[in-house]
PDB file of C-alpha atoms in Angstrom:
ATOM      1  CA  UNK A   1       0.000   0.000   0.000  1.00 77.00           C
ATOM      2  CA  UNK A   2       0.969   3.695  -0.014  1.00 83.00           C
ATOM      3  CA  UNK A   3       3.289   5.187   2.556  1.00 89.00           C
ATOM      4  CA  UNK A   4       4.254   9.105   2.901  1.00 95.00           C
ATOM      5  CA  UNK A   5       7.163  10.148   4.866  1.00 96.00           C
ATOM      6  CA  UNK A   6       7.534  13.698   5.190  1.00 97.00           C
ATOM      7  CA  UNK A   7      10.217  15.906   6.537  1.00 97.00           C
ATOM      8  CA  UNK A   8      10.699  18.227   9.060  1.00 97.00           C
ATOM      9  CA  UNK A   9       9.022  17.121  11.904  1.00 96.00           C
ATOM     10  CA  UNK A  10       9.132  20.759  13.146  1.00 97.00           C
ATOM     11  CA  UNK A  11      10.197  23.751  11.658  1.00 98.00           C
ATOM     12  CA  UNK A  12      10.829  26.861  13.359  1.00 98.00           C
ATOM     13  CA  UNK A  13      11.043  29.956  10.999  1.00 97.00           C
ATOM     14  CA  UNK A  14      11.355  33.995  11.741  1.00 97.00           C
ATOM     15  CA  UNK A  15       8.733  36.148  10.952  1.00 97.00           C
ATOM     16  CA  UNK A  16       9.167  36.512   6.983  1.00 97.00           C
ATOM     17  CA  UNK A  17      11.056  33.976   5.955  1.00 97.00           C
ATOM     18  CA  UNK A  18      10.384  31.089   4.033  1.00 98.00           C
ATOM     19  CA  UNK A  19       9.089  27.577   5.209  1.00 98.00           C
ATOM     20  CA  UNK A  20       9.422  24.180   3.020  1.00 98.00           C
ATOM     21  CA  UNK A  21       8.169  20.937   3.571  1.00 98.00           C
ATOM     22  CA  UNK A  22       8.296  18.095   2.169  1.00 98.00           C
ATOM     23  CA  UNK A  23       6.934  14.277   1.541  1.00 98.00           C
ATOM     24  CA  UNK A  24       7.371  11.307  -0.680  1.00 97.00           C
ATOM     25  CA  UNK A  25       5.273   8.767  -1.467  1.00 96.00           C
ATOM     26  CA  UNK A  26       5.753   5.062  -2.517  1.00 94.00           C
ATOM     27  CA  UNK A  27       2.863   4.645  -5.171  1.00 90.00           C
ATOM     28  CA  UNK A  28       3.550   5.675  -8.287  1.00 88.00           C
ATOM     29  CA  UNK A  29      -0.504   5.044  -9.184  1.00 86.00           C
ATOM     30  CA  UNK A  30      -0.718   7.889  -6.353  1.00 89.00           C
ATOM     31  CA  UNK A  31      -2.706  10.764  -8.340  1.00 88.00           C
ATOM     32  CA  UNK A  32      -3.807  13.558  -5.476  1.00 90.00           C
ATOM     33  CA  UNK A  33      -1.794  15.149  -3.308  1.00 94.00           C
ATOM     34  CA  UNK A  34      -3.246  17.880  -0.789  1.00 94.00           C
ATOM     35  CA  UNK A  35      -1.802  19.992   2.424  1.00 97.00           C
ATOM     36  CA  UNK A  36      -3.431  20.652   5.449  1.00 97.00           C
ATOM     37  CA  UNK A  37      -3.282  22.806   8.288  1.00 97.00           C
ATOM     38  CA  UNK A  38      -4.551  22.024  11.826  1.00 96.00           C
ATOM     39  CA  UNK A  39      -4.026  24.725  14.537  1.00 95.00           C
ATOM     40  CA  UNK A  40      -3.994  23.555  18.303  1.00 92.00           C
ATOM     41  CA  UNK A  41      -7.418  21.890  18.775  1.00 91.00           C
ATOM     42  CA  UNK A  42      -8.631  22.233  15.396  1.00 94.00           C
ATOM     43  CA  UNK A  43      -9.710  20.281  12.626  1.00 95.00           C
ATOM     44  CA  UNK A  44      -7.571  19.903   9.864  1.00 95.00           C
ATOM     45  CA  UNK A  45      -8.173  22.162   7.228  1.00 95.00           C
ATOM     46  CA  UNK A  46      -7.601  21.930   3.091  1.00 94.00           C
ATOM     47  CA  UNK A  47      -5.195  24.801   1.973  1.00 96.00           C
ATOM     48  CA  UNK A  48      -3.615  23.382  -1.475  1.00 95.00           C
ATOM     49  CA  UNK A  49      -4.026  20.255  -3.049  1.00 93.00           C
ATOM     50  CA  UNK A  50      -2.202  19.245  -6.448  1.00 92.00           C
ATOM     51  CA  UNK A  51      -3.212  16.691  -8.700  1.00 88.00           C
ATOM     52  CA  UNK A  52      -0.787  14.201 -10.808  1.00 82.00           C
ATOM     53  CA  UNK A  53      -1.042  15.968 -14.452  1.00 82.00           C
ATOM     54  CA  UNK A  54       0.383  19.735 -12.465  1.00 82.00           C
ATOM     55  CA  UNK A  55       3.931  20.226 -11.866  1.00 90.00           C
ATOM     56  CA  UNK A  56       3.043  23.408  -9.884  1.00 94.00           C
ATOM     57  CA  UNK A  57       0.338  24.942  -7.928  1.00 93.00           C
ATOM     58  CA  UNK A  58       0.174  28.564  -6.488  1.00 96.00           C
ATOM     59  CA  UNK A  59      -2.114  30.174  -3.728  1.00 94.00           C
ATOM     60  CA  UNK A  60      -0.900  33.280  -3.026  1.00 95.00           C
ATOM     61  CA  UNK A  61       1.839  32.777  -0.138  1.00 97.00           C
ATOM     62  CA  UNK A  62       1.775  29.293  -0.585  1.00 98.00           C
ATOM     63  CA  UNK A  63       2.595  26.763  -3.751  1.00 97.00           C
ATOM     64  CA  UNK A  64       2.919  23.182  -3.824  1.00 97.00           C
ATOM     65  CA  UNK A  65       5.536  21.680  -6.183  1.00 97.00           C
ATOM     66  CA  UNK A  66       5.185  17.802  -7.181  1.00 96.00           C
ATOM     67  CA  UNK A  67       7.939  15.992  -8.473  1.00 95.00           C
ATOM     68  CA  UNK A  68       6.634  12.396 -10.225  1.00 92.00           C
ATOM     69  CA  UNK A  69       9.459  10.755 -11.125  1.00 93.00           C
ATOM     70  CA  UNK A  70      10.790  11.067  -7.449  1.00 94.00           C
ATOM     71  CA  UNK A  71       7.599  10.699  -6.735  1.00 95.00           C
ATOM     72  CA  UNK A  72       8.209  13.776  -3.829  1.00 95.00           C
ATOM     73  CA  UNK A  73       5.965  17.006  -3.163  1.00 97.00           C
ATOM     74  CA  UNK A  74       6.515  19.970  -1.248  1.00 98.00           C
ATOM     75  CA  UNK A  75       4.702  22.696   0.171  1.00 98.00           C
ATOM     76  CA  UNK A  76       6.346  26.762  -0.077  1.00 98.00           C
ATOM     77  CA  UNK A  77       5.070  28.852   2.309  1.00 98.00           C
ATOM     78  CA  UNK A  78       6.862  32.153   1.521  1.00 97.00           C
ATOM     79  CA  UNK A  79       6.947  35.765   3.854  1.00 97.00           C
ATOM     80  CA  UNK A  80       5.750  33.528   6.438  1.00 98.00           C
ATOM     81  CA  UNK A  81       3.394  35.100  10.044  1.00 97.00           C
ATOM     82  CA  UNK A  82       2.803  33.978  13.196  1.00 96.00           C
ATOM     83  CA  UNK A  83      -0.760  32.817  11.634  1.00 96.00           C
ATOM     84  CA  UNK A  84       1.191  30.223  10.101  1.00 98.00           C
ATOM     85  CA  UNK A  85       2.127  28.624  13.141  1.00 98.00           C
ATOM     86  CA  UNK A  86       0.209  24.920  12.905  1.00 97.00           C
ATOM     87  CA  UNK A  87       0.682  21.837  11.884  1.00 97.00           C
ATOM     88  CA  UNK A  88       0.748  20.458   8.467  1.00 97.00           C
ATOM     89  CA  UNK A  89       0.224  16.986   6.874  1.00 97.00           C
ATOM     90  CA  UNK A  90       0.618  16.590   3.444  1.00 97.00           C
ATOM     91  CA  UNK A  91      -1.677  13.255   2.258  1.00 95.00           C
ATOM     92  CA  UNK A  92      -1.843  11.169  -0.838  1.00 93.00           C
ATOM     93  CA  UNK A  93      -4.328   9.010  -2.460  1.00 88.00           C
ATOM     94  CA  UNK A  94      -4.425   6.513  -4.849  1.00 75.00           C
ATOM     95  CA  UNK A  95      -5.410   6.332  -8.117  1.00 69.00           C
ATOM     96  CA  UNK A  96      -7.876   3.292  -7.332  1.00 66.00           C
ATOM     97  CA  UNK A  97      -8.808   4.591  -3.766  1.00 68.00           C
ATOM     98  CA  UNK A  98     -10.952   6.874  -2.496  1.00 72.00           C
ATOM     99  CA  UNK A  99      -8.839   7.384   0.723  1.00 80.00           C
ATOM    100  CA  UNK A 100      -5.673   9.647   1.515  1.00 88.00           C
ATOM    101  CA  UNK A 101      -2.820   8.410   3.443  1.00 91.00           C
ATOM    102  CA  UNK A 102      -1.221  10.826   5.419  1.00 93.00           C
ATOM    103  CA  UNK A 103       2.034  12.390   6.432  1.00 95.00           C
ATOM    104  CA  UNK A 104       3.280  12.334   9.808  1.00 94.00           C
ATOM    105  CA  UNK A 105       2.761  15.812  10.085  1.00 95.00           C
ATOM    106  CA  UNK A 106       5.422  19.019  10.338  1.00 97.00           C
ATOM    107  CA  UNK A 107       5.016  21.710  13.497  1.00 96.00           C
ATOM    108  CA  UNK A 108       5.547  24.872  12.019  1.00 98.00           C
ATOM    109  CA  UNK A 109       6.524  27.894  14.291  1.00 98.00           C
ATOM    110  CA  UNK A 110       6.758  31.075  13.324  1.00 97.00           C
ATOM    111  CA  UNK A 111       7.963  33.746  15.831  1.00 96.00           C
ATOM    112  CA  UNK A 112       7.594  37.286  15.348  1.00 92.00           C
TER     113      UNK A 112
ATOM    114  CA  UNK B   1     -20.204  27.967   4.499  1.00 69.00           C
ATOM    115  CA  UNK B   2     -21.217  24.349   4.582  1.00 81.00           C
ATOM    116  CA  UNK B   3     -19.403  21.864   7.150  1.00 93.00           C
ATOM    117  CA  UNK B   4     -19.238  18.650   8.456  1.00 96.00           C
ATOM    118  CA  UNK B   5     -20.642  18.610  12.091  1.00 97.00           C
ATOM    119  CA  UNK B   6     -19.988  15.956  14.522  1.00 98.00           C
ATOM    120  CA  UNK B   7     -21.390  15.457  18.414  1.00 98.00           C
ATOM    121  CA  UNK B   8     -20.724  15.178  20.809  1.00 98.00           C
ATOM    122  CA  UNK B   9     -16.869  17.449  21.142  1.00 97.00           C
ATOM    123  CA  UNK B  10     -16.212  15.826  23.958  1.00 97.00           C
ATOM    124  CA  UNK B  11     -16.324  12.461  26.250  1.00 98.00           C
ATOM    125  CA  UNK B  12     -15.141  11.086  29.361  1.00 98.00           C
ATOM    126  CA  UNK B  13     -16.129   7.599  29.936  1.00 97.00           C
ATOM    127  CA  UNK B  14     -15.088   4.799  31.842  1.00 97.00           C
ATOM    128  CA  UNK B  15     -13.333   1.810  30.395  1.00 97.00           C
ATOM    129  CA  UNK B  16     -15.815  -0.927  29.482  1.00 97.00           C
ATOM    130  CA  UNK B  17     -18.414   1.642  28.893  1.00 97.00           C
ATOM    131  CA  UNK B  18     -19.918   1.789  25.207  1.00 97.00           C
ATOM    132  CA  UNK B  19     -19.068   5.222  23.125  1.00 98.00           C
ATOM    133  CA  UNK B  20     -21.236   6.222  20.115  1.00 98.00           C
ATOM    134  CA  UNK B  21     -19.905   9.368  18.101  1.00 98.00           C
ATOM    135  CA  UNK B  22     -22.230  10.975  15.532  1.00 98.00           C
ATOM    136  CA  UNK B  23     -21.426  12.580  12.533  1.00 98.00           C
ATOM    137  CA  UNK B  24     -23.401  14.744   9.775  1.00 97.00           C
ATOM    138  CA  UNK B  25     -21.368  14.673   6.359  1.00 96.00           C
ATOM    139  CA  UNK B  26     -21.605  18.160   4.466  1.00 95.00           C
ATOM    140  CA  UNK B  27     -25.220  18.078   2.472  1.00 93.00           C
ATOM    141  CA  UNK B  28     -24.556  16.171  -0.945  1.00 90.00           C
ATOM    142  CA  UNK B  29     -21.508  14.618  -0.007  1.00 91.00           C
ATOM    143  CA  UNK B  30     -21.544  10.815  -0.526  1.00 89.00           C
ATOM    144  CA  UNK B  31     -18.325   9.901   0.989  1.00 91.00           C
ATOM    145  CA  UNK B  32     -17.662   9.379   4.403  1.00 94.00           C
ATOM    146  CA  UNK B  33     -14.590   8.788   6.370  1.00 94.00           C
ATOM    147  CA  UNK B  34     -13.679   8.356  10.445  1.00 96.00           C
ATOM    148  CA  UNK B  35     -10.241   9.038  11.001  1.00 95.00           C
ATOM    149  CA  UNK B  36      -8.287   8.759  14.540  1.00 96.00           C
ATOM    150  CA  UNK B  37      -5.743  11.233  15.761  1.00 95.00           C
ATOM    151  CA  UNK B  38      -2.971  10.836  18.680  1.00 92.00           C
ATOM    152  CA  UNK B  39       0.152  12.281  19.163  1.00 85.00           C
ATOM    153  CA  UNK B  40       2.219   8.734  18.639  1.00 81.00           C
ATOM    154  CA  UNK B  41       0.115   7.199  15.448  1.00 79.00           C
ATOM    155  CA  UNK B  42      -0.593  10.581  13.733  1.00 86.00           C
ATOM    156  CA  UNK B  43      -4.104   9.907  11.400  1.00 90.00           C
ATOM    157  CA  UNK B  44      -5.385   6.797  10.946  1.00 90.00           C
ATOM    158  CA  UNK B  45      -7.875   5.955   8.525  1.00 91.00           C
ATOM    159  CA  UNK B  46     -10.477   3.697  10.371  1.00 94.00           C
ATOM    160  CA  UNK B  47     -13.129   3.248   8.178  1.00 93.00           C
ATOM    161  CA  UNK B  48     -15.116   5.146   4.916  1.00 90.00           C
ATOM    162  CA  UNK B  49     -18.251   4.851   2.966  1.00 91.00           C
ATOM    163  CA  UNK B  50     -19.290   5.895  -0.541  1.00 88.00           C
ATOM    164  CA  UNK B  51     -23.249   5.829  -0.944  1.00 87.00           C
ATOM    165  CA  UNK B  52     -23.536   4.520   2.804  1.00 89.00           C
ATOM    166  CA  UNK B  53     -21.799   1.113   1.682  1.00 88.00           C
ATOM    167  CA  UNK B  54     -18.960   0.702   3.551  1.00 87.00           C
ATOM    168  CA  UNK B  55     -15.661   0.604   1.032  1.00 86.00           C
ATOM    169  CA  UNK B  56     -13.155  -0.395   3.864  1.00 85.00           C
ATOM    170  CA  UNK B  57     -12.719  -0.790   7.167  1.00 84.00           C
ATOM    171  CA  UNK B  58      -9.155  -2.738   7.361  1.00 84.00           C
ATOM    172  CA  UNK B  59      -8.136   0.383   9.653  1.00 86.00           C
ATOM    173  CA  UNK B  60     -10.359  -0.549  12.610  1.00 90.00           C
ATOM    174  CA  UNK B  61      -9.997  -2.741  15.244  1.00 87.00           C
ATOM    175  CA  UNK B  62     -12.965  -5.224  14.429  1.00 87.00           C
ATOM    176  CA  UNK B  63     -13.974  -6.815  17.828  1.00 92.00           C
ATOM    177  CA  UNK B  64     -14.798  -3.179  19.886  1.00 96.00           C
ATOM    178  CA  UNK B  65     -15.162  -1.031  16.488  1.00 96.00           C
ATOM    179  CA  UNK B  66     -18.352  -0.348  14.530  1.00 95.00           C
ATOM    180  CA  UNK B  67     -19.337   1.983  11.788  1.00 95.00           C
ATOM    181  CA  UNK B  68     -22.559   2.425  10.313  1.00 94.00           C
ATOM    182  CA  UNK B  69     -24.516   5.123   7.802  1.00 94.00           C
ATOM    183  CA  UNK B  70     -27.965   4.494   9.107  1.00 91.00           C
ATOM    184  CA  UNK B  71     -29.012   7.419   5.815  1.00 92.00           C
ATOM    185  CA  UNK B  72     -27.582  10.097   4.049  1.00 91.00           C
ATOM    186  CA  UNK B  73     -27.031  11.816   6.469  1.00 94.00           C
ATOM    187  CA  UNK B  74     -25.762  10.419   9.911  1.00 96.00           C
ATOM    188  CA  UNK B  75     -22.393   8.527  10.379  1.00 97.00           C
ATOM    189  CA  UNK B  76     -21.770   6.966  13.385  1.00 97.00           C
ATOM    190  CA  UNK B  77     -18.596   5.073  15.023  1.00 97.00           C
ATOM    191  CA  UNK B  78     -19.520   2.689  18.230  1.00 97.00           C
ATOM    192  CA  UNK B  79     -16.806   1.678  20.370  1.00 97.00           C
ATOM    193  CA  UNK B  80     -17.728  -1.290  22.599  1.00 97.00           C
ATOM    194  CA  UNK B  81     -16.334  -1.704  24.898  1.00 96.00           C
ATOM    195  CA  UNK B  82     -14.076   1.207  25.204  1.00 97.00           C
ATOM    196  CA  UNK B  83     -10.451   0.999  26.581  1.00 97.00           C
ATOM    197  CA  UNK B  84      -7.883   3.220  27.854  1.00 97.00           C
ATOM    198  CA  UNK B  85      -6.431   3.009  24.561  1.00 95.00           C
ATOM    199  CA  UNK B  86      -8.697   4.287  22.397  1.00 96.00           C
ATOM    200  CA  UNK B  87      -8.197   7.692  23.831  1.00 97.00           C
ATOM    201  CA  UNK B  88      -8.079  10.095  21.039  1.00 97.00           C
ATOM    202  CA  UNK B  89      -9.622  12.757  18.587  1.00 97.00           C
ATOM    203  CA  UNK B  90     -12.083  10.781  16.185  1.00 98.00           C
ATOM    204  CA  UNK B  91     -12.498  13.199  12.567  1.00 97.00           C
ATOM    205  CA  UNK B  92     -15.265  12.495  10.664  1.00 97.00           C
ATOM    206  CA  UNK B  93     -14.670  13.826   7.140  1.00 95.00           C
ATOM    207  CA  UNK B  94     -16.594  13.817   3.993  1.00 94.00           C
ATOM    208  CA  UNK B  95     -16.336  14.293   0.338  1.00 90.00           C
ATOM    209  CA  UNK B  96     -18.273  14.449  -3.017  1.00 84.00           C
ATOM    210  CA  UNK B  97     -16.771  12.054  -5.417  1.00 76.00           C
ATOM    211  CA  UNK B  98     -18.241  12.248  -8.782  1.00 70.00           C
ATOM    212  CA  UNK B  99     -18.739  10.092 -11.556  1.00 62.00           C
ATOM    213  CA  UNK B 100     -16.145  10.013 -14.065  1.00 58.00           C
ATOM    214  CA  UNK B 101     -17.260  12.348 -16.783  1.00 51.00           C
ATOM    215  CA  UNK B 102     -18.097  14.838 -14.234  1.00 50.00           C
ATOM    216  CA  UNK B 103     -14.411  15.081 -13.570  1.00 54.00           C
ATOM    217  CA  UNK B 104     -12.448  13.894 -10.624  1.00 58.00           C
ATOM    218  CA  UNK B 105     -13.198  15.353  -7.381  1.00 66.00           C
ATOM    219  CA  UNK B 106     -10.777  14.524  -4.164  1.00 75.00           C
ATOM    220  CA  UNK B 107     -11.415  16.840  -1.815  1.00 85.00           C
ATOM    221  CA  UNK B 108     -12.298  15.623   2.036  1.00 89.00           C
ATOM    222  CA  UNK B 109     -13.474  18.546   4.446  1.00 93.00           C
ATOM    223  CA  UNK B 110     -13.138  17.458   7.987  1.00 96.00           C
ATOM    224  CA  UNK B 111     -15.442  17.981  11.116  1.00 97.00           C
ATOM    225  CA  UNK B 112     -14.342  19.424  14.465  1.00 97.00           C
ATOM    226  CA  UNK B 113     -13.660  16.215  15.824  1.00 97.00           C
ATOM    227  CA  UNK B 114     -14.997  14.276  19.463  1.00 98.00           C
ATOM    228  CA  UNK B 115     -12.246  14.195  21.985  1.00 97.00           C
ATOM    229  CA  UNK B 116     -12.649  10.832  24.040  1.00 98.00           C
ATOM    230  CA  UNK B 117     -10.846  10.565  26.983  1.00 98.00           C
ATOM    231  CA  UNK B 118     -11.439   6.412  28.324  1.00 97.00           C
ATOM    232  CA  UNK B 119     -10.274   6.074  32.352  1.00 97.00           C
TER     233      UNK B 119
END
């Protein structure tokens, strides 16, 4: 079955800089990848997804970048704020599947 | 703003006791999915349904765990009887998929989530 490791476990950034994370994933049928973002005692919530036939996807301070022959994916968050501060799982599903297999999730911390 | 709503937030029950967690899927979705958060396994995909049929539930522990879509719109997940162990954040999420010439549609939107607590 699928498997996504992803990488940092946490990330602590300054106010304004730049934040990357990123996963890979075993599948190569794998043809969705999205990001979320859950904040301390929150649900998780959908900020970007990316599907298979995109190399790129932008949403204003954040992109997603997939790479398919390394089968790897990352998520930019650029001029980064202390809003930012959550955690994020990235997720994958298969092309046959209707279920997502998630990341072990990065703590980002953004301090002012 | 549509979302998925799920009762009750929160639970304290005693282990042994039986825990029923409801959720209502976003209004036209027809996917369903219960997920289980902790801080050592991360999410963990227990069990989903397209259409109310259940499509898998390899994720959940069969002898204690139950999941059901009595209609459209009600999930629920019935832990009986509960341990220690299953302490944890339950997510309910749903999603729309589509039929193929109606294009692909992925997206899951999640619900608040039911904190059970099992002493």
């Amino acid at each position: 079955g699928e498997n996504v490791e992803q990488h940092p476990s946490t990330l602590s950034v300054q106010e304004g800089d730049s934040a990357v994370i990123k996963c890979t994933y075993s599948d190569s049928a794998s043809n969705y990848f999205p990001w979320y973002k859950q904040e301390l005692g929150k649900r998780p919530q959908l900020i970007i997804d990316i599907r298979s036939n995109v190399g790129e996807k932008k949403d204003q301070r954040i992109a997603v970048t997939l790479n398919k022959t390394a089968k790897h994916f990352s998520l930019h968050i650029t001029e980064t704020q202390p809003e930012d501060s959550a955690v994020y799982f990235c997720a994958a599903r298969h092309t046959g599947f209707q279920k997502l297999v998630f990341g072990t999730g990065t703590r980002l911390l953004v301090s002012p | 703003d549509a979302r998925v709503t799920q009762t009750p937030r929160h639970k304290v029950t005693e282990m042994g006791q039986e825990v029923t967690m409801r959720c209502q899927p976003i209004l036209g979705h027809n996917t369903v999915f219960w997920y289980r958060q902790t801080m050592m396994q991360g999410l963990e995909l227990l069990a989903y349904f397209r259409n109310r049929a259940p499509l898998d539930d390899s994720g959940m522990p069969k002898d204690r765990f139950s999941a059901e879509m009595p209609d459209a719109t009600l999930a629920t997940l019935k832990i009986q009887p509960s341990e220690p162990r299953d302490s944890a954040v339950y997510f309910c999420a749903s999603g729309l998929v589509l039929p193929p010439l109606a294009g692909p549609s992925y997206e899951q939107y999640f619900g608040p989530g039911t904190r059970l607590t099992v002493t």
